[in-house]
Short mmCIF file of C-alpha atoms in Angstrom, two decimals:
data_model
loop_
_atom_site.label_atom_id
_atom_site.label_comp_id
_atom_site.label_asym_id
_atom_site.label_seq_id
_atom_site.Cartn_x
_atom_site.Cartn_y
_atom_site.Cartn_z
CA MET G 1 -21.99 22.27 -55.56
CA ARG G 2 -23.28 20.96 -52.23
CA LYS G 3 -21.65 17.60 -52.84
CA LEU G 4 -18.31 19.23 -53.61
CA GLU G 5 -18.53 21.27 -50.42
CA ARG G 6 -19.25 18.16 -48.36
CA LEU G 7 -16.36 16.23 -49.93
CA LEU G 8 -13.93 19.10 -49.45
CA LEU G 9 -14.98 19.55 -45.84
CA LYS G 10 -14.49 15.86 -45.16
CA MET G 11 -11.07 15.99 -46.81
CA LYS G 12 -9.91 18.98 -44.75
CA ASP G 13 -11.09 17.48 -41.45
CA THR G 14 -9.53 14.13 -42.34
CA THR G 15 -6.07 15.53 -43.13
CA GLU G 16 -6.02 17.42 -39.82
CA LEU G 17 -7.01 14.30 -37.91
CA MET G 18 -4.35 12.31 -39.80
CA ILE G 19 -1.56 14.69 -38.76
CA ASP G 20 -2.65 14.62 -35.12
CA LEU G 21 -2.97 10.84 -35.13
CA ALA G 22 0.38 10.42 -36.88
CA TYR G 23 2.12 12.44 -34.15
CA SER G 24 0.26 10.43 -31.51
CA ALA G 25 1.30 7.15 -33.13
CA LEU G 26 4.94 8.27 -32.97
CA LEU G 27 4.68 9.67 -29.47
CA TYR G 28 3.09 6.57 -27.98
CA ASP G 29 4.78 4.10 -30.35
CA ASN G 30 1.32 2.84 -31.20
CA LYS G 31 0.76 0.75 -34.33
CA ALA G 32 -3.05 0.73 -33.99
CA ILE G 33 -3.10 4.51 -34.35
CA ALA G 34 -0.59 4.36 -37.22
CA LYS G 35 -2.85 1.85 -39.01
CA GLU G 36 -5.79 4.21 -38.65
CA VAL G 37 -3.74 6.85 -40.47
CA HIS G 38 -3.37 4.30 -43.29
CA ARG G 39 -7.11 3.74 -43.38
CA LEU G 40 -7.69 7.49 -43.50
CA GLU G 41 -5.19 7.83 -46.34
CA ASP G 42 -7.36 5.44 -48.37
CA LEU G 43 -10.32 7.64 -47.54
CA ILE G 44 -8.37 10.74 -48.66
CA ASP G 45 -7.56 9.06 -51.99
CA ARG G 46 -11.21 8.19 -52.54
CA LEU G 47 -12.34 11.69 -51.59
CA ASN G 48 -9.76 13.23 -53.91
CA MET G 49 -10.97 11.09 -56.81
CA GLN G 50 -14.59 11.98 -56.09
CA ILE G 51 -13.70 15.67 -55.89
CA GLN G 52 -11.84 15.50 -59.20
CA GLN G 53 -14.75 13.74 -60.85
CA GLU G 54 -17.31 16.15 -59.44
CA ALA G 55 -15.22 19.21 -60.29
CA VAL G 56 -14.46 18.12 -63.85
CA GLU G 57 -17.80 16.55 -64.79
CA ARG G 58 -20.15 19.00 -63.10
CA THR G 59 -18.54 22.20 -61.87
CA ALA G 60 -16.02 22.85 -64.67
CA LYS G 61 -18.65 23.57 -67.28
CA GLU G 62 -20.32 26.50 -65.59
CA HIS G 63 -17.67 27.47 -63.05
CA PRO G 64 -14.23 26.63 -64.46
CA GLU G 65 -12.48 28.91 -61.93
CA ALA G 66 -14.19 27.16 -59.04
CA ALA G 67 -13.27 23.76 -60.45
CA LEU G 68 -9.60 24.75 -60.74
CA PHE G 69 -9.56 26.25 -57.26
CA ILE G 70 -11.00 23.10 -55.72
CA LEU G 71 -8.70 20.79 -57.71
CA ARG G 72 -5.61 22.66 -56.55
CA LEU G 73 -6.75 22.65 -52.96
CA SER G 74 -7.67 18.97 -52.90
CA ASN G 75 -4.32 18.15 -54.49
CA SER G 76 -2.52 19.98 -51.66
CA LEU G 77 -4.69 18.25 -49.08
CA GLU G 78 -3.75 14.89 -50.54
CA ILE G 79 -0.07 15.78 -50.17
CA ILE G 80 -0.67 16.65 -46.52
CA GLY G 81 -2.35 13.26 -46.07
CA ASP G 82 0.65 11.55 -47.69
CA ALA G 83 3.03 13.32 -45.33
CA ALA G 84 0.94 12.25 -42.33
CA LEU G 85 1.12 8.69 -43.65
CA GLN G 86 4.91 8.91 -43.88
CA ILE G 87 5.03 10.02 -40.26
CA ALA G 88 2.77 7.14 -39.18
CA ASP G 89 4.93 4.73 -41.21
CA ILE G 90 7.93 5.51 -39.03
CA THR G 91 6.02 3.72 -36.27
CA LEU G 92 4.79 0.89 -38.50
CA ARG G 93 8.39 0.21 -39.57
CA GLY G 94 9.22 -0.48 -35.97
CA MET G 95 11.31 2.61 -35.27
CA ARG G 96 10.87 3.57 -31.65
CA PRO G 97 9.96 7.14 -30.73
CA HIS G 98 13.04 9.07 -29.82
CA PRO G 99 13.15 11.16 -26.61
CA ILE G 100 14.08 14.17 -28.78
CA PHE G 101 10.75 13.83 -30.54
CA GLN G 102 8.79 13.14 -27.37
CA GLU G 103 10.21 16.23 -25.70
CA SER G 104 9.47 18.28 -28.80
CA VAL G 105 5.83 17.25 -28.87
CA LYS G 106 5.43 17.99 -25.18
CA ALA G 107 7.03 21.43 -25.46
CA ALA G 108 5.28 22.32 -28.74
CA ASP G 109 2.66 25.06 -28.98
CA VAL G 110 0.21 22.28 -29.67
CA SER G 111 0.77 19.44 -27.26
CA ILE G 112 -0.61 15.90 -27.25
CA ALA G 113 -1.68 14.23 -24.02
CA ARG G 114 -3.32 11.05 -22.77
CA ILE G 115 -5.90 11.37 -20.02
CA TYR G 116 -7.53 8.52 -18.10
CA ILE G 117 -11.21 8.86 -17.15
CA PRO G 118 -11.91 7.41 -13.71
CA PRO G 119 -15.29 5.60 -13.52
CA ARG G 120 -16.63 8.23 -11.11
CA SER G 121 -15.55 11.27 -13.13
CA PRO G 122 -18.40 13.83 -13.51
CA ILE G 123 -17.90 13.82 -17.29
CA VAL G 124 -18.72 10.09 -17.59
CA ASN G 125 -21.81 9.29 -19.70
CA LYS G 126 -21.81 12.75 -21.26
CA THR G 127 -21.28 13.37 -24.95
CA LEU G 128 -18.45 15.48 -26.31
CA GLY G 129 -21.16 17.78 -27.69
CA GLU G 130 -22.65 18.34 -24.24
CA LEU G 131 -19.27 18.81 -22.61
CA ARG G 132 -17.84 21.13 -25.26
CA LEU G 133 -14.39 20.10 -24.08
CA ALA G 134 -12.74 21.82 -27.03
CA SER G 135 -14.00 25.28 -26.14
CA GLU G 136 -14.04 24.70 -22.37
CA THR G 137 -10.50 23.34 -22.06
CA GLY G 138 -8.86 23.99 -25.44
CA MET G 139 -8.28 20.24 -25.86
CA TRP G 140 -9.49 18.51 -28.99
CA ILE G 141 -10.14 14.79 -28.51
CA ILE G 142 -8.62 12.93 -31.45
CA ALA G 143 -8.94 9.36 -30.19
CA ILE G 144 -10.45 7.34 -27.36
CA ARG G 145 -9.16 4.00 -26.17
CA ARG G 146 -12.09 2.02 -24.77
CA LYS G 147 -11.14 -1.38 -23.37
CA LYS G 148 -9.58 -3.16 -26.35
CA ARG G 149 -10.95 -0.94 -29.07
CA TRP G 150 -10.29 2.52 -30.42
CA ILE G 151 -12.60 5.34 -31.41
CA PHE G 152 -10.76 7.64 -33.81
CA GLY G 153 -11.92 11.18 -34.51
CA PRO G 154 -14.86 11.05 -32.08
CA ASP G 155 -17.67 13.50 -32.79
CA GLU G 156 -20.19 15.49 -30.77
CA PHE G 157 -22.35 12.38 -30.28
CA THR G 158 -19.55 10.28 -28.78
CA THR G 159 -20.18 9.50 -25.11
CA ILE G 160 -17.33 9.42 -22.59
CA LYS G 161 -17.23 6.22 -20.53
CA GLY G 162 -15.49 5.42 -17.25
CA GLY G 163 -12.14 3.76 -17.90
CA ASP G 164 -11.68 5.52 -21.26
CA ILE G 165 -8.30 6.88 -22.16
CA LEU G 166 -8.64 10.08 -24.17
CA ILE G 167 -5.94 11.31 -26.51
CA GLY G 168 -6.25 15.06 -26.91
CA ARG G 169 -4.37 17.81 -28.70
CA GLY G 170 -4.25 21.40 -27.57
CA PRO G 171 -2.24 24.07 -25.78
CA GLU G 172 -0.05 23.02 -22.86
CA GLU G 173 -2.35 24.71 -20.31
CA GLY G 174 -5.28 22.89 -21.93
CA VAL G 175 -3.92 19.60 -20.59
CA ALA G 176 -4.28 20.88 -17.01
CA ALA G 177 -7.74 22.31 -17.84
CA LEU G 178 -8.85 18.94 -19.23
CA ARG G 179 -7.49 17.03 -16.22
CA ASN G 180 -9.38 19.46 -14.02
CA ALA G 181 -12.59 18.95 -16.00
CA VAL G 182 -12.19 15.18 -15.68
CA LEU G 183 -11.95 15.49 -11.88
CA ARG G 184 -14.41 18.29 -11.20
CA GLY G 185 -16.62 18.55 -14.25
CA ILE G 186 -17.13 21.52 -16.55
CA GLY G 187 -17.93 25.07 -15.42
CA MET I 1 20.73 16.63 -28.67
CA ARG I 2 19.23 19.77 -27.18
CA LYS I 3 19.80 21.68 -30.40
CA LEU I 4 18.10 18.98 -32.45
CA GLU I 5 15.12 19.03 -30.10
CA ARG I 6 14.82 22.80 -30.40
CA LEU I 7 15.04 22.69 -34.20
CA LEU I 8 12.48 19.91 -34.48
CA LEU I 9 10.09 21.70 -32.14
CA LYS I 10 10.38 24.88 -34.19
CA MET I 11 9.76 22.92 -37.38
CA LYS I 12 6.64 21.21 -36.04
CA ASP I 13 5.15 24.46 -34.71
CA THR I 14 5.96 26.26 -37.95
CA THR I 15 4.28 23.70 -40.22
CA GLU I 16 1.10 23.85 -38.12
CA LEU I 17 1.07 27.63 -38.28
CA MET I 18 1.67 27.47 -42.05
CA ILE I 19 -1.36 25.27 -42.64
CA ASP I 20 -3.60 27.52 -40.55
CA LEU I 21 -2.29 30.66 -42.23
CA ALA I 22 -2.63 29.10 -45.69
CA TYR I 23 -6.32 28.35 -45.05
CA SER I 24 -6.77 31.88 -43.70
CA ALA I 25 -5.11 33.39 -46.76
CA LEU I 26 -7.55 31.48 -48.98
CA LEU I 27 -10.56 32.22 -46.82
CA TYR I 28 -9.96 35.96 -46.66
CA ASP I 29 -8.30 36.24 -50.08
CA ASN I 30 -5.34 37.84 -48.30
CA LYS I 31 -1.98 38.08 -50.05
CA ALA I 32 -0.14 39.40 -46.95
CA ILE I 33 -0.97 36.19 -45.11
CA ALA I 34 -0.04 34.11 -48.15
CA LYS I 35 3.35 35.86 -48.31
CA GLU I 36 3.98 35.04 -44.67
CA VAL I 37 3.48 31.36 -45.56
CA HIS I 38 6.25 31.86 -48.15
CA ARG I 39 8.54 33.37 -45.54
CA LEU I 40 7.83 30.45 -43.21
CA GLU I 41 8.58 27.98 -46.00
CA ASP I 42 12.08 29.51 -46.23
CA LEU I 43 12.39 29.04 -42.49
CA ILE I 44 11.30 25.40 -42.83
CA ASP I 45 13.94 24.80 -45.50
CA ARG I 46 16.64 26.29 -43.29
CA LEU I 47 15.47 24.29 -40.28
CA ASN I 48 15.41 21.11 -42.32
CA MET I 49 18.99 21.70 -43.49
CA GLN I 50 20.14 22.43 -39.95
CA ILE I 51 18.41 19.29 -38.69
CA GLN I 52 20.03 17.18 -41.41
CA GLN I 53 23.43 18.61 -40.60
CA GLU I 54 23.02 18.15 -36.87
CA ALA I 55 21.63 14.63 -37.24
CA VAL I 56 24.32 13.46 -39.65
CA GLU I 57 27.35 15.23 -38.17
CA ARG I 58 26.60 14.81 -34.48
CA THR I 59 23.80 12.39 -33.67
CA ALA I 60 24.41 9.69 -36.30
CA LYS I 61 27.70 8.51 -34.78
CA GLU I 62 26.40 7.53 -31.38
CA HIS I 63 22.67 7.29 -32.07
CA PRO I 64 22.14 6.24 -35.69
CA GLU I 65 18.54 5.16 -34.99
CA ALA I 66 17.73 8.57 -33.53
CA ALA I 67 19.33 10.32 -36.51
CA LEU I 68 17.28 8.28 -38.96
CA PHE I 69 14.08 8.83 -37.01
CA ILE I 70 14.59 12.59 -36.94
CA LEU I 71 15.57 12.75 -40.63
CA ARG I 72 12.42 10.91 -41.67
CA LEU I 73 10.24 13.09 -39.52
CA SER I 74 11.79 16.37 -40.67
CA ASN I 75 11.44 15.23 -44.27
CA SER I 76 7.70 14.67 -43.74
CA LEU I 77 7.37 18.03 -42.02
CA GLU I 78 9.00 19.72 -45.00
CA ILE I 79 6.43 18.09 -47.30
CA ILE I 80 3.63 19.46 -45.10
CA GLY I 81 5.22 22.91 -45.35
CA ASP I 82 5.35 22.58 -49.15
CA ALA I 83 1.67 21.65 -49.26
CA ALA I 84 0.78 24.67 -47.11
CA LEU I 85 2.77 26.81 -49.55
CA GLN I 86 0.82 25.38 -52.48
CA ILE I 87 -2.41 26.31 -50.73
CA ALA I 88 -1.16 29.85 -50.06
CA ASP I 89 -0.05 30.10 -53.70
CA ILE I 90 -3.63 29.70 -54.87
CA THR I 91 -4.21 33.14 -53.33
CA LEU I 92 -0.96 34.64 -54.61
CA ARG I 93 -1.87 33.57 -58.14
CA GLY I 94 -4.94 35.72 -57.88
CA MET I 95 -7.55 32.98 -57.70
CA ARG I 96 -10.43 34.19 -55.58
CA PRO I 97 -11.70 32.05 -52.73
CA HIS I 98 -14.68 30.06 -53.81
CA PRO I 99 -17.86 29.99 -51.70
CA ILE I 100 -17.56 26.19 -51.64
CA PHE I 101 -14.27 26.53 -49.84
CA GLN I 102 -15.46 29.28 -47.54
CA GLU I 103 -18.47 27.24 -46.48
CA SER I 104 -16.25 24.21 -45.93
CA VAL I 105 -13.88 26.09 -43.64
CA LYS I 106 -16.77 27.51 -41.65
CA ALA I 107 -18.45 24.13 -41.23
CA ALA I 108 -15.20 22.24 -40.56
CA ASP I 109 -14.40 20.69 -37.19
CA VAL I 110 -11.68 23.29 -36.95
CA SER I 111 -13.03 26.65 -37.99
CA ILE I 112 -11.24 29.92 -38.72
CA ALA I 113 -12.70 33.23 -37.60
CA ARG I 114 -11.85 36.93 -37.50
CA ILE I 115 -12.69 38.86 -34.35
CA TYR I 116 -12.47 42.62 -33.87
CA ILE I 117 -11.30 43.93 -30.48
CA PRO I 118 -13.18 47.06 -29.47
CA PRO I 119 -10.96 49.63 -27.68
CA ARG I 120 -12.90 49.12 -24.45
CA SER I 121 -12.80 45.34 -24.43
CA PRO I 122 -11.71 43.93 -21.04
CA ILE I 123 -9.03 41.86 -22.74
CA VAL I 124 -7.23 44.93 -24.13
CA ASN I 125 -3.64 45.43 -22.87
CA LYS I 126 -3.45 41.85 -21.63
CA THR I 127 -1.02 39.30 -23.01
CA LEU I 128 -2.13 36.06 -24.63
CA GLY I 129 -0.24 34.30 -21.83
CA GLU I 130 -2.30 36.06 -19.15
CA LEU I 131 -5.56 35.51 -20.99
CA ARG I 132 -4.94 31.87 -21.86
CA LEU I 133 -7.46 32.28 -24.66
CA ALA I 134 -6.54 28.89 -26.11
CA SER I 135 -7.58 26.92 -23.04
CA GLU I 136 -10.35 29.33 -21.98
CA THR I 137 -12.12 29.53 -25.35
CA GLY I 138 -10.56 26.79 -27.48
CA MET I 139 -9.42 29.41 -30.01
CA TRP I 140 -5.80 29.56 -31.04
CA ILE I 141 -4.72 33.00 -32.27
CA ILE I 142 -2.70 32.55 -35.45
CA ALA I 143 -2.44 36.16 -36.58
CA ILE I 144 -3.25 39.69 -35.44
CA ARG I 145 -3.91 42.61 -37.74
CA ARG I 146 -2.81 45.80 -35.97
CA LYS I 147 -3.40 48.97 -37.96
CA LYS I 148 -1.41 48.41 -41.14
CA ARG I 149 0.83 45.63 -39.89
CA TRP I 150 0.49 41.96 -39.11
CA ILE I 151 1.69 39.87 -36.21
CA PHE I 152 1.89 36.24 -37.32
CA GLY I 153 2.01 33.37 -34.84
CA PRO I 154 1.75 35.61 -31.75
CA ASP I 155 3.14 34.11 -28.55
CA GLU I 156 2.32 34.28 -24.83
CA PHE I 157 4.04 37.68 -24.56
CA THR I 158 1.95 39.31 -27.31
CA THR I 159 -0.36 42.00 -25.92
CA ILE I 160 -3.86 42.52 -27.30
CA LYS I 161 -4.59 46.12 -28.30
CA GLY I 162 -7.86 47.92 -28.93
CA GLY I 163 -8.69 47.92 -32.63
CA ASP I 164 -6.83 44.65 -33.27
CA ILE I 165 -8.36 42.08 -35.53
CA LEU I 166 -7.57 38.56 -34.33
CA ILE I 167 -7.57 35.57 -36.63
CA GLY I 168 -8.19 32.45 -34.61
CA ARG I 169 -8.62 28.75 -35.31
CA GLY I 170 -10.63 26.42 -33.16
CA PRO I 171 -13.93 24.58 -32.73
CA GLU I 172 -17.09 26.28 -33.95
CA GLU I 173 -18.34 26.91 -30.39
CA GLY I 174 -14.93 28.41 -29.62
CA VAL I 175 -15.75 31.34 -31.89
CA ALA I 176 -18.73 32.24 -29.69
CA ALA I 177 -16.63 31.70 -26.56
CA LEU I 178 -13.95 34.05 -27.90
CA ARG I 179 -16.49 36.72 -28.88
CA ASN I 180 -17.90 36.44 -25.39
CA ALA I 181 -14.44 36.81 -23.84
CA VAL I 182 -13.80 39.90 -25.97
CA LEU I 183 -17.00 41.50 -24.67
CA ARG I 184 -17.02 40.30 -21.06
CA GLY I 185 -13.48 39.23 -20.27
CA ILE I 186 -12.29 35.80 -19.14
CA GLY I 187 -13.75 33.77 -16.29
#
């Protein structure tokens, strides 16, 4: 059952990241982010197959209700992943983000913002785990642009570097809180 | 174009609330929450139809690219709403939440938690807008249980009352931050 739990957890986290990244790809007209959504969709497909196998071959025998529950849920999660992929594909097909959409994302309950980290920011060389940006500012970091490369779905061990550009999602007032943290540090 | 922006914004916010509520319905085996996801799915369908009409009848003539962009996006958002509905339906069909799922939600990057507001909490009689819980604790309040009724998707004008049970989504450390705010107030 542990394996099933781990797979399901990974699937849930991945679909949420995919939706956030898909919106970001549209908002910033960014094909690199859209391609990451594609890569994650492959991961979702693999996870879904593993979950099906695990549920049918192991769990179904002793816990048929649990197996059915998990299969239904993972099926729905795969659909969410597909929808995120469709959103990312708008960017990959070369359609430019429309101001209507950009305004909508900015005014939405959950906003997406890009924040530059100056080399002398007090949060430089700290990990996301140490900083607890998500609970301190409400902003969830979904991607980091570092020089020419991207870090997608950074975790608690990811260190912030000077010159990074963070892409975060959170409430509108979280954007100001994050900018403040970048300038003055946390707390 | 303003109308289209407003409709799209509403659709995006609604799908995100639906997913959070659908997970909550599963986690707490709560049919009232699952039914709200159904109500929101009706809203999504209406919004999608209005967006299609607006895009085709008004926007398409002068801005065909914009119309196509918006149609594709709203189509994907509707699929996300459908998937949230499927998740909520697991609860409505009487399947009980499985510990595997409950553990997964608790251990996920984005956790869901229920927090009781004691009558003497310092946050009682304050609005969510005043408290800025989302940026102060990282927790987004998706529903409030007040006596026998529910407030779904509360907004900045919603006042917290003693005896409320909040359902929030956010990072794991946000749960502790919110509990702390409930006991000691903000800041």
